[in-house]
C-alpha positions as a Markdown table, in Angstrom:
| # | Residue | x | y | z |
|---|---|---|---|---|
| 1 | Unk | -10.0 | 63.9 | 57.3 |
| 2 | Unk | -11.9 | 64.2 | 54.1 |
| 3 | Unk | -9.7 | 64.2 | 51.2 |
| 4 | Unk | -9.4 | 67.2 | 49.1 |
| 5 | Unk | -11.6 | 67.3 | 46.2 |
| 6 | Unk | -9.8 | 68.2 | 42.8 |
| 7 | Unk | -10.8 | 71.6 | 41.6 |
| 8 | Unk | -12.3 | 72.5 | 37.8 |
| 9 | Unk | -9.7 | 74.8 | 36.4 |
| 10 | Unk | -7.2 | 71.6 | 35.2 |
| 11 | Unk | -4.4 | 69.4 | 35.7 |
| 12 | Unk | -1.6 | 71.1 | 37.3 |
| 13 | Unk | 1.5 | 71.7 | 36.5 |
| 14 | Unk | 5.1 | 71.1 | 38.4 |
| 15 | Unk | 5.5 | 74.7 | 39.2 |
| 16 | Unk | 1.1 | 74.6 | 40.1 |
| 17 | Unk | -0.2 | 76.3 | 37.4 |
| 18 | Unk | -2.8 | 75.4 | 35.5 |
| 19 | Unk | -3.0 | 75.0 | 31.4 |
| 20 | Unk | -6.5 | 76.4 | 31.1 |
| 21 | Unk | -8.2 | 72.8 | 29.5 |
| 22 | Unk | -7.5 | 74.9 | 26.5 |
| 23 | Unk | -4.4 | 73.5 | 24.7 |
| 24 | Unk | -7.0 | 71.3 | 22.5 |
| 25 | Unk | -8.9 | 74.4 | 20.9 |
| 26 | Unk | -5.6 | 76.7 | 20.0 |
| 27 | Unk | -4.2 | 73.7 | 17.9 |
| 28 | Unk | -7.2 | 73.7 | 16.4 |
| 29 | Unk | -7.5 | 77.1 | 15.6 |
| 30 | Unk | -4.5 | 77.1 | 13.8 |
| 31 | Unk | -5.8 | 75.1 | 10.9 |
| 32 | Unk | -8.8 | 76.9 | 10.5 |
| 33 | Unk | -7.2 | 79.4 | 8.0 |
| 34 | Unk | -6.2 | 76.4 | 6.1 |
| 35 | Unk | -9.4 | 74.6 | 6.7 |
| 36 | Unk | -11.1 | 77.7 | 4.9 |
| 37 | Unk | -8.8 | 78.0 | 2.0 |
| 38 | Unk | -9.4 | 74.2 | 1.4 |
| 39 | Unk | -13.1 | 74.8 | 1.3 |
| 40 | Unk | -12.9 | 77.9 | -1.1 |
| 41 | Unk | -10.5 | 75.5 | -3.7 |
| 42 | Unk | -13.4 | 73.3 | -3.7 |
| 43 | Unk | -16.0 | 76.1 | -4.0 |
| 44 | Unk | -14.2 | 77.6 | -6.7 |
| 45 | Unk | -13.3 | 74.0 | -8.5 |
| 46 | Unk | -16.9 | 73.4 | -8.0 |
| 47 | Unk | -17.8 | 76.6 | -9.9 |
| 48 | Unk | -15.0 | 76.9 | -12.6 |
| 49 | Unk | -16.4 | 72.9 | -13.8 |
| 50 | Unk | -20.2 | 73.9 | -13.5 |
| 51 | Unk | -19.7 | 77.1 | -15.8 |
| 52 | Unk | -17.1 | 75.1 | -18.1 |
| 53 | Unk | -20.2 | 72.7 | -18.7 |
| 54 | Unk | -22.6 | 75.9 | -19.5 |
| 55 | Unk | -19.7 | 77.1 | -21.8 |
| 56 | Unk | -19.9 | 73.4 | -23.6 |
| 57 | Unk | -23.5 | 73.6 | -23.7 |
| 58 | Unk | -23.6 | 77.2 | -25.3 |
| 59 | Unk | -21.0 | 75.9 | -27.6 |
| 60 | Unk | -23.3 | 73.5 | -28.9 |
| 61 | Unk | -26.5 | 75.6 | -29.0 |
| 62 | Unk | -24.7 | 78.2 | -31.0 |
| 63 | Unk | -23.2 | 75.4 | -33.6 |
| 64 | Unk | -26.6 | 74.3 | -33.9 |
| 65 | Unk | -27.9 | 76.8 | -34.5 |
| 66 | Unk | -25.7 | 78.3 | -37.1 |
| 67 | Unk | -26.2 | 75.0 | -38.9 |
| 68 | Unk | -29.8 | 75.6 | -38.9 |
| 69 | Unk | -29.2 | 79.0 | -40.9 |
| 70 | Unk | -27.1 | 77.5 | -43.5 |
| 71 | Unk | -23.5 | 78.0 | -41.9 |
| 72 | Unk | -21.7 | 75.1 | -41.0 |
| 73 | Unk | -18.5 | 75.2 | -38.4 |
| 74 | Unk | -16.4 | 72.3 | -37.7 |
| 75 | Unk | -13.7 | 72.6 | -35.0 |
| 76 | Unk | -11.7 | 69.3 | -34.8 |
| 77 | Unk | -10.5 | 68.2 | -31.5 |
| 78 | Unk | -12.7 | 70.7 | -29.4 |
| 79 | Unk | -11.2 | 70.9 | -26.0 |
| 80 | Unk | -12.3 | 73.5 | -23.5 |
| 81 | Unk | -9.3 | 74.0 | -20.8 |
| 82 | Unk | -7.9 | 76.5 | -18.6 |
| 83 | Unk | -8.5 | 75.3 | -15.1 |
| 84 | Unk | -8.4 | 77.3 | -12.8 |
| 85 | Unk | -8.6 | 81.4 | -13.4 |
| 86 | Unk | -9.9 | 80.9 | -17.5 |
| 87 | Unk | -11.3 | 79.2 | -20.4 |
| 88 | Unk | -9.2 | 78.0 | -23.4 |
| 89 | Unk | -10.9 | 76.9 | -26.2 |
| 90 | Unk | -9.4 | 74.3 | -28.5 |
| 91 | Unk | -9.5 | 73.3 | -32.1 |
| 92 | Unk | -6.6 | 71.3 | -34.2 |
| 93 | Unk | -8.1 | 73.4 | -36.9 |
| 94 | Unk | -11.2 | 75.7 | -37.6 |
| 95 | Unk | -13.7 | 75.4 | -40.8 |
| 96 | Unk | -16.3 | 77.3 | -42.0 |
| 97 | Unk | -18.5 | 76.3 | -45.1 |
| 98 | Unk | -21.9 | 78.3 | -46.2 |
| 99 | Unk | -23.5 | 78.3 | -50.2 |
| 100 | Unk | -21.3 | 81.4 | -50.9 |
| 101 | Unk | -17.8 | 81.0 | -49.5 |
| 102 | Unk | -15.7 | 78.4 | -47.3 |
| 103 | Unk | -12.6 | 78.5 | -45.2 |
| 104 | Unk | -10.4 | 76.4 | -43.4 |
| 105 | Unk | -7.3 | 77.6 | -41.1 |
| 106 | Unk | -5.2 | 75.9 | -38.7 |
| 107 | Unk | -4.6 | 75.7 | -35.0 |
| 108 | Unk | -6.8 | 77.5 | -32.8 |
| 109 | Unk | -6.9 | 79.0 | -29.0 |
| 110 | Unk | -9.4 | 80.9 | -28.4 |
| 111 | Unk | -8.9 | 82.3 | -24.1 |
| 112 | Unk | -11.2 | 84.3 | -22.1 |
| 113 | Unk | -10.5 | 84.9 | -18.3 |
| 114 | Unk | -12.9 | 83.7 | -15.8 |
| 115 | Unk | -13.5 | 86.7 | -14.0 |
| 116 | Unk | -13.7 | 88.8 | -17.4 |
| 117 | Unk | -15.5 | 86.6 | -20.1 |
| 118 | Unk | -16.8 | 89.0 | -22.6 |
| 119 | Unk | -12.5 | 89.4 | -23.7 |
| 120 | Unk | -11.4 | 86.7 | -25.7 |
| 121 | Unk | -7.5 | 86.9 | -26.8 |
| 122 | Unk | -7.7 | 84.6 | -30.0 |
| 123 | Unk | -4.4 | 83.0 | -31.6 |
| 124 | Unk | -4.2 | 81.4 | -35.1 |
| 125 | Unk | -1.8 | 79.5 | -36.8 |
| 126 | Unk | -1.8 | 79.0 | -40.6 |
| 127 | Unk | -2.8 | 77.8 | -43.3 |
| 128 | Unk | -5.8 | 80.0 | -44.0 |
| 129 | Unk | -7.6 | 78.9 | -47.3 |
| 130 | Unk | -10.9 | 80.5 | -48.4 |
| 131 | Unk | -12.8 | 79.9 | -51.5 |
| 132 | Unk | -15.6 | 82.1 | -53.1 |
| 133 | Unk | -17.2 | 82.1 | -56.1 |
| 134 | Unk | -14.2 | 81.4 | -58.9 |
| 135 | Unk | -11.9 | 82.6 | -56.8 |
| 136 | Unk | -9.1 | 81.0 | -54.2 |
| 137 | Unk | -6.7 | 82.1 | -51.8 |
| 138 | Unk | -3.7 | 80.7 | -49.6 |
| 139 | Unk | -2.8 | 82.7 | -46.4 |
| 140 | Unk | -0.2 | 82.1 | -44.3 |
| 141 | Unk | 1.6 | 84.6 | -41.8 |
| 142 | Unk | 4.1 | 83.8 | -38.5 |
| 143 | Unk | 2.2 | 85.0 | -36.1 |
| 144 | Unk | -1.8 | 86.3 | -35.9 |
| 145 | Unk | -3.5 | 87.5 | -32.6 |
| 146 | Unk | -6.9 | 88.9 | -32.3 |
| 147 | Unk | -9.1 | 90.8 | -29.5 |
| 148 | Unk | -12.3 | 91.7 | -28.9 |
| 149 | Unk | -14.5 | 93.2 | -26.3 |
| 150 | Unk | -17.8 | 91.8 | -26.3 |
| 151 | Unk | -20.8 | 93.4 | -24.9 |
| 152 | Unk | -24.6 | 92.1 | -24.0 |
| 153 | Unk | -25.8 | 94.0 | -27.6 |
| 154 | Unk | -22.8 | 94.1 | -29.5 |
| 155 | Unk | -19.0 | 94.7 | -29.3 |
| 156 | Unk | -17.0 | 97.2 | -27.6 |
| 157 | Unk | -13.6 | 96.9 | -29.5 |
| 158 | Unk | -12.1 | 94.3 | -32.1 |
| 159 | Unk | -8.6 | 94.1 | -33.4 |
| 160 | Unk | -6.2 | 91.8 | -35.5 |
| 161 | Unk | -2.7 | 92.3 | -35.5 |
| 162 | Unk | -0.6 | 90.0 | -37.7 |
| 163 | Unk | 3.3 | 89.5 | -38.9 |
| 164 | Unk | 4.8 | 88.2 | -41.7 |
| 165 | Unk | 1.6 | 88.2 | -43.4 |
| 166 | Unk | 1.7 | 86.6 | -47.0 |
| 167 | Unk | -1.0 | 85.1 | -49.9 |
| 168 | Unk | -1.9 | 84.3 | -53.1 |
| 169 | Unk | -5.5 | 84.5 | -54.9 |
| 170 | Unk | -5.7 | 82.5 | -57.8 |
| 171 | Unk | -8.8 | 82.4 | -60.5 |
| 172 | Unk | -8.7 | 86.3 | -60.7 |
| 173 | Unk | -7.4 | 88.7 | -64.0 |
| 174 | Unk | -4.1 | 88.1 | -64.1 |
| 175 | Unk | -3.6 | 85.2 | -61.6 |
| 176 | Unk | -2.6 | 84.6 | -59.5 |
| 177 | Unk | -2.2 | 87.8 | -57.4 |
| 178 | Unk | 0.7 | 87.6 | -54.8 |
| 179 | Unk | 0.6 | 89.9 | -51.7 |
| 180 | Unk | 2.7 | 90.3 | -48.7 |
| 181 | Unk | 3.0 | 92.4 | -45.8 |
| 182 | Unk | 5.2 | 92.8 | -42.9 |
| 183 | Unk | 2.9 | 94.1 | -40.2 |
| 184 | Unk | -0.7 | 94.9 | -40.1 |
| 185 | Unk | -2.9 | 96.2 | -38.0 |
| 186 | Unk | -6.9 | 96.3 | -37.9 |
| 187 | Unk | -8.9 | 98.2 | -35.6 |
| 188 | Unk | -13.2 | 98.6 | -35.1 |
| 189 | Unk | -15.2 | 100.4 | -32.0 |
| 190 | Unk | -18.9 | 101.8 | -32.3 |
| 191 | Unk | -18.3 | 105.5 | -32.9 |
| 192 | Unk | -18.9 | 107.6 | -30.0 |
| 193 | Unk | -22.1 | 109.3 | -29.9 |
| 194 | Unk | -23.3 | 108.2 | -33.4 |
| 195 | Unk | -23.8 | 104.4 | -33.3 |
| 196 | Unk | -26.8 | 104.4 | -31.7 |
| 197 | Unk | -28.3 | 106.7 | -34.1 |
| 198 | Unk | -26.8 | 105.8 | -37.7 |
| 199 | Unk | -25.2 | 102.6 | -36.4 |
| 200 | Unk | -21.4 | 104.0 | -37.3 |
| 201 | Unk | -18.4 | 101.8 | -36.8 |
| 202 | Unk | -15.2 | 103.7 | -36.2 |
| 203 | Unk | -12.1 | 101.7 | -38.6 |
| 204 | Unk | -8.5 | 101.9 | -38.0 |
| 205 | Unk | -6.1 | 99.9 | -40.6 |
| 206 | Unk | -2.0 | 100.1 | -40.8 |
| 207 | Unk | 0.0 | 97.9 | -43.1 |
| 208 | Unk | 3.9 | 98.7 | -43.2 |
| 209 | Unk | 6.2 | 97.1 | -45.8 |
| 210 | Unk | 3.2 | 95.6 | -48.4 |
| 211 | Unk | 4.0 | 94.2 | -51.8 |
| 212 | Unk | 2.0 | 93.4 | -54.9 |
| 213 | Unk | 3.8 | 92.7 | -57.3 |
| 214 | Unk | 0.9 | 92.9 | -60.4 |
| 215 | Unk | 0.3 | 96.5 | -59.0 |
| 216 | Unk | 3.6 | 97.6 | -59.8 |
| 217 | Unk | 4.4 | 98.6 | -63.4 |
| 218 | Unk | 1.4 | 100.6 | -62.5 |
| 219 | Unk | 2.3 | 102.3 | -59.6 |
| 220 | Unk | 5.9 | 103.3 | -61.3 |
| 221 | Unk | 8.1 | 100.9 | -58.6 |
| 222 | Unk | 8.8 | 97.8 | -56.9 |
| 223 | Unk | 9.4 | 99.3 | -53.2 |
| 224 | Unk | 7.1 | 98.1 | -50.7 |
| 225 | Unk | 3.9 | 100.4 | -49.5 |
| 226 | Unk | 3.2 | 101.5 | -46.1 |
| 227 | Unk | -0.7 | 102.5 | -45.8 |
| 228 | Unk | -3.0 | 103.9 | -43.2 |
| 229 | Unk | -6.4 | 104.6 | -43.2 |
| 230 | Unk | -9.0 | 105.9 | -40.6 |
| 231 | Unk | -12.8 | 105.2 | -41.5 |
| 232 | Unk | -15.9 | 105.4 | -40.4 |
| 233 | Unk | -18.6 | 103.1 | -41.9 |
| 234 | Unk | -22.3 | 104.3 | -41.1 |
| 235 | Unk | -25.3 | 102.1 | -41.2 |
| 236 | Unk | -22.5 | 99.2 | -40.1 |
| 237 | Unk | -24.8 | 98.3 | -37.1 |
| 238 | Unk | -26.7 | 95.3 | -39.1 |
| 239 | Unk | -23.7 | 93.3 | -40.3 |
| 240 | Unk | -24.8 | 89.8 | -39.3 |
| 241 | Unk | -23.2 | 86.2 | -40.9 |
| 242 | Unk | -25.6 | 86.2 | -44.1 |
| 243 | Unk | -23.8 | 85.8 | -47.8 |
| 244 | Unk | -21.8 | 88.9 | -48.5 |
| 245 | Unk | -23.9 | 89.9 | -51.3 |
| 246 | Unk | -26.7 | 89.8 | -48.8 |
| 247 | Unk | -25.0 | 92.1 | -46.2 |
| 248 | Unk | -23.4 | 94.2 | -48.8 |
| 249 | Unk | -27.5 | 95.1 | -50.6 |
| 250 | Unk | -28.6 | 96.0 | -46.8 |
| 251 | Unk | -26.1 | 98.1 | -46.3 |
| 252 | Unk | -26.6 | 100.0 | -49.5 |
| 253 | Unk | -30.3 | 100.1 | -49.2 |
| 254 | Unk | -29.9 | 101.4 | -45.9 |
| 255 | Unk | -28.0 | 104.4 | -47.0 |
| 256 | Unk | -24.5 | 102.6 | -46.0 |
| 257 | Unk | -21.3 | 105.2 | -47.0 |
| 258 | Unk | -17.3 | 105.0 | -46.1 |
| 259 | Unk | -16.5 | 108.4 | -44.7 |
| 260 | Unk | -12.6 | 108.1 | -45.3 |
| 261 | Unk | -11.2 | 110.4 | -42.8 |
| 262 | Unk | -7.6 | 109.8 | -43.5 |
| 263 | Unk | -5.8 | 108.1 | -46.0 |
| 264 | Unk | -2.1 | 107.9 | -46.3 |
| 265 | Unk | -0.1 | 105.9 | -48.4 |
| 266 | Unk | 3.9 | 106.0 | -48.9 |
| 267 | Unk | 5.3 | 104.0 | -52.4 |
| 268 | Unk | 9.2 | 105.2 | -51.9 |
| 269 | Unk | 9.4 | 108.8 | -53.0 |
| 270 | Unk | 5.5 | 108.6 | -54.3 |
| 271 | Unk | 3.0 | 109.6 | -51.6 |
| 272 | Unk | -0.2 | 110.1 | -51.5 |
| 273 | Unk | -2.8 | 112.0 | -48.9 |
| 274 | Unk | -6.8 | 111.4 | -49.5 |
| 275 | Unk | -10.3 | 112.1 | -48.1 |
| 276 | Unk | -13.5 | 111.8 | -49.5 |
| 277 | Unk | -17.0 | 109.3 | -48.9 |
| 278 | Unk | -18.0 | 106.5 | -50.5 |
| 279 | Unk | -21.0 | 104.2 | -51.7 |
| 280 | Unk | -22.3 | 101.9 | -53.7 |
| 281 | Unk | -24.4 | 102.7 | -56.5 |
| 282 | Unk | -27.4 | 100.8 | -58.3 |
| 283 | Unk | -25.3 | 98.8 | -60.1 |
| 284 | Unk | -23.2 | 97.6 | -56.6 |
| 285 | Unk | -19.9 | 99.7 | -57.8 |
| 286 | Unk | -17.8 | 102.2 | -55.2 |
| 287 | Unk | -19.3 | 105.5 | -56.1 |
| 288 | Unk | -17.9 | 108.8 | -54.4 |
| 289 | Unk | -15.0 | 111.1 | -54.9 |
| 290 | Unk | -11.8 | 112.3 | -52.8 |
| 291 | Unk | -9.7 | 115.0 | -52.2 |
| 292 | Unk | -6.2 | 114.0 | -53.1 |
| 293 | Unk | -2.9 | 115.4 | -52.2 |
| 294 | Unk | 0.2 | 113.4 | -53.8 |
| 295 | Unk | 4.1 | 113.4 | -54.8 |
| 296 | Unk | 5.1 | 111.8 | -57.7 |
| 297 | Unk | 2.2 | 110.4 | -58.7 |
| 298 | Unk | 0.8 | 112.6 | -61.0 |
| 299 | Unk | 3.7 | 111.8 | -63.2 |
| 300 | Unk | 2.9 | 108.3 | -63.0 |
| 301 | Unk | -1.5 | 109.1 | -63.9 |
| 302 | Unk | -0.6 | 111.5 | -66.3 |
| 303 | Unk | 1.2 | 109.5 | -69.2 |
| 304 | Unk | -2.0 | 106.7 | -68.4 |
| 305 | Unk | -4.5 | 109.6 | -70.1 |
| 306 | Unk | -2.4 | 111.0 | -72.3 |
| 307 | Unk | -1.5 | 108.0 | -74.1 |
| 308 | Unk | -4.9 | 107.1 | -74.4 |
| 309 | Unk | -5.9 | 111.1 | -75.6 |
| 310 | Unk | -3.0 | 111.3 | -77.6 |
| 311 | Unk | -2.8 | 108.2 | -79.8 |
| 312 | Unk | -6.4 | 109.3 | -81.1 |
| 313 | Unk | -4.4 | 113.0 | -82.3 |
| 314 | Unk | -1.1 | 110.9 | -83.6 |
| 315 | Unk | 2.4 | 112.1 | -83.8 |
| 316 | Unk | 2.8 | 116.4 | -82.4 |
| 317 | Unk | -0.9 | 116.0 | -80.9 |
| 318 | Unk | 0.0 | 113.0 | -78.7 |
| 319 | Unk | 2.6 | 115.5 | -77.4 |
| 320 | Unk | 0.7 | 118.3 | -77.4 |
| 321 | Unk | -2.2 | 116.7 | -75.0 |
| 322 | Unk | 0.4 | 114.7 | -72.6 |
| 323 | Unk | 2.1 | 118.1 | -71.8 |
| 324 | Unk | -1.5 | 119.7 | -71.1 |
| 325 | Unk | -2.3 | 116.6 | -68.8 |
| 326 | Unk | 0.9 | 116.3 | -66.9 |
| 327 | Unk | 0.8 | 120.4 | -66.2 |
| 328 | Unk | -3.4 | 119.7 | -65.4 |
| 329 | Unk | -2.2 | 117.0 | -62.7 |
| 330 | Unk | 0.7 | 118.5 | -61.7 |
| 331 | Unk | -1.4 | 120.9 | -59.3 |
| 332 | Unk | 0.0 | 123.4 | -57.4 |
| 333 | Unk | 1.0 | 122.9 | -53.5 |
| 334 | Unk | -1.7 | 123.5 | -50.6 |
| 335 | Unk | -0.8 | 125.0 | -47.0 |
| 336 | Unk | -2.3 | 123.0 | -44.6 |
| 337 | Unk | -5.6 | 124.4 | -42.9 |
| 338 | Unk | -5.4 | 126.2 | -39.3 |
| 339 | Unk | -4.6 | 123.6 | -36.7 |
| 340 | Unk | -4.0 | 120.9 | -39.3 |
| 341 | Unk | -0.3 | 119.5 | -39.1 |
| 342 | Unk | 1.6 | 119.9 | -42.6 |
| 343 | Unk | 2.1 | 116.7 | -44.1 |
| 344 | Unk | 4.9 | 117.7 | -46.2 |
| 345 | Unk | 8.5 | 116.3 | -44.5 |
| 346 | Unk | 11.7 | 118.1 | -45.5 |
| 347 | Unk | 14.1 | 117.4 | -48.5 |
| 348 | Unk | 11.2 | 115.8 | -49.9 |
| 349 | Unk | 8.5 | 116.7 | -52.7 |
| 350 | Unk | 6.1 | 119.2 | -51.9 |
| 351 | Unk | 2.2 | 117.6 | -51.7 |
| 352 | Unk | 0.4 | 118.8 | -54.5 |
| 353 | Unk | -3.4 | 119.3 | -54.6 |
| 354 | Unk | -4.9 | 116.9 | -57.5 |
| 355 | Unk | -8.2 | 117.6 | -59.5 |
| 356 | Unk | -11.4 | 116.0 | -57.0 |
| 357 | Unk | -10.9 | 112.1 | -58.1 |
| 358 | Unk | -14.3 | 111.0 | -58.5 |
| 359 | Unk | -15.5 | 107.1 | -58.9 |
| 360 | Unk | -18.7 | 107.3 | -60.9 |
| 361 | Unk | -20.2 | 104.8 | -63.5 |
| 362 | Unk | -17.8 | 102.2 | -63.3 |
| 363 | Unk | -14.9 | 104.9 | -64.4 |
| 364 | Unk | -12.1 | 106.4 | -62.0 |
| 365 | Unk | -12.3 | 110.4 | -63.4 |
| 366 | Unk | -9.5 | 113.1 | -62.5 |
| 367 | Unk | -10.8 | 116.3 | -62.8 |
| 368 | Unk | -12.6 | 116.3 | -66.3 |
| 369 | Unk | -10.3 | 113.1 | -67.6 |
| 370 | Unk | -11.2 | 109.4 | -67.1 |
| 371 | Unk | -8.4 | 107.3 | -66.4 |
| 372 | Unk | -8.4 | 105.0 | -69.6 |
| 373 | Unk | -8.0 | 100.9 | -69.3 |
| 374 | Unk | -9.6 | 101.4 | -65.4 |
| 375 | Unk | -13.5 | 99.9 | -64.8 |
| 376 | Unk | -14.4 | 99.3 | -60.9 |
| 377 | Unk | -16.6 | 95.9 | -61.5 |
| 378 | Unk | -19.6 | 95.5 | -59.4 |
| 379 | Unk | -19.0 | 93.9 | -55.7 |
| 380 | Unk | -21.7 | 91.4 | -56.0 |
């Protein structure tokens, strides 16, 4: 008898089933999942080193050709890191050197995430030393962060927060000046709906718990200051890395001004509330004039003119003219406007409305008085 021939669905198992010939392909079909993650780690290892090499080269470029205008950066022990979801940038410390100014800080990190490049978180650690002209200054603070939201024509946000912020400038009139602050704040966006047509920058600044110490006989205490102040600088769209003096001309000739918006300051009981605008005039000095609401204050600018006014009169006519001035600044107290919150708190001083302080010719002028012994320099 011819033997049986075997069939083509298998081997055969005890109980005569057959496995199918298929027992090969399911074992491999469990790695595949794996197989595919494997190949994306290589795609994406592949990709994070080829753009960390574009990075490096832009790096480069963009030190070149700031060295080519003048404006020399050194960052010492550049690393570029962050493998494998973003991009730290390195530097044991961080210089800058052009014919007008120089500064050096410490340690660096600059991150940005690879899947979001145009936010770079920046961190700084101290010492920050800058030098311009005659004058110097030491910086050092416990902790510094910055942001900003870069765009393909400009920025989209930029802030600085810092703690424990504290200096000294030295080569100024007195020096040195010491300063200190517990927290600030610093805050810029394009202003909706007007940077593209006056090229406005919105401004946001809050310091709590300042100190200088040379500003205080004048200011009538040694409490520390909180300040805040809301701004909007127009014709701020051409700011570019040239000398300060350079930038600041621009700006003027453009038609540059400082709306101030807000501006609140707190000295223990003196406070003060101003608005106003701001320039420069021909001569490069702050030219403009505010609307000032304060408490307290006007007892401190008062005896300033009066002493001056009154020693020219001697003996009952230095009296005589320091009563007129302190009931001249005293003012009287303003309601707040419709839909504008009162700035007065209870159980303290009433806000009173000072004479419009205006800055012109070099002088600092309170209604029809000139504060005496005060000249606002020229910036550059």
């Amino acid at each position: 008898m011819p033997m049986d021939r075997p069939t083509e669905a298998g081997p055969t198992t005890e109980t005569g089933r057959t496995t199918g010939g298929r027992g090969p392909g399911l074992r491999l079909g469990l790695f595949a999942p794996f197989v595919l993650l494997l190949l994306v780690a290589l795609a994406w290892s592949a990709g994070w080193f080829w753009l960390r090499g574009k990075a490096e080269g832009e790096i480069d470029r963009w030190f070149a050709r700031e060295a080519q205008a003048g404006r020399q950066w050194t960052c010492a022990d550049r690393s570029l890191t962050g493998f494998p979801f973003r991009f730290e940038l390195r530097c044991a410390s961080l210089g800058f050197a052009r014919s007008d100014v120089r500064f050096t800080t410490g340690p660096l990190v600059a991150v940005a995430q690879v899947y979001q490049p145009r936010h770079v978180i920046l961190e700084a650690t101290g010492p920050f030393k800058v030098q311009q002209g005659g004058l110097a200054a030491d910086v050092t603070w416990t902790g510094l962060e910055a942001s900003l939201h870069a765009t393909s024509d400009g920025f989209q946000r930029a802030s600085v927060v810092a703690d424990g912020l504290k200096g000294s400038v030295t080569g100024a009139d007195p020096s040195p000046i010491d300063f200190s602050t517990r927290h600030l704040e610093l805050h810029a966006r394009p202003t909706p709906g007007r940077f593209e047509t006056d090229g406005a920058v919105d401004l946001s600044a809050r310091v709590m718990q300042a100190a200088v110490p040379v500003l205080d006989p004048l200011l009538g205490g040694t409490e520390p200051a909180d300040l805040a102040l809301d701004a909007t600088v127009t014709r701020a769209a051409g700011f570019r890395t040239r000398t300060l003096a350079q930038e600041l001309e621009r700006w003027r000739e453009a038609g540059g001004t400082v709306e101030v918006t807000s501006l609140a300051a707190e000295k223990g009981s003196r406070r003060l509330r101003a608005q106003g605008v701001v320039a420069l005039d021909e001569l490069h000095r702050p030219s403009g004039q505010f609307d000032v609401r304060t408490a307290g204050l006007e007892q401190v600018i008062a005896p300033l003119i009066s002493e001056q006014l009154g020693a020219r009169l001697g003996g009952d006519g230095a009296a005589l003219v320091g009563n007129i001035v302190g009931q001249f600044l005293g003012g009287r107290r303003r309601e707040p406007a419709p839909g504008q919150a009162a700035t007065d708190r209870p159980g303290e001083p009433p806000l009173k409305v000072l004479p419009t302080v205006r800055l012109a010719g070099g002088r600092v002028v309170v209604g029809p008085f000139a504060v005496p012994n005060v000249r606002l320099p020229p910036l550059y």
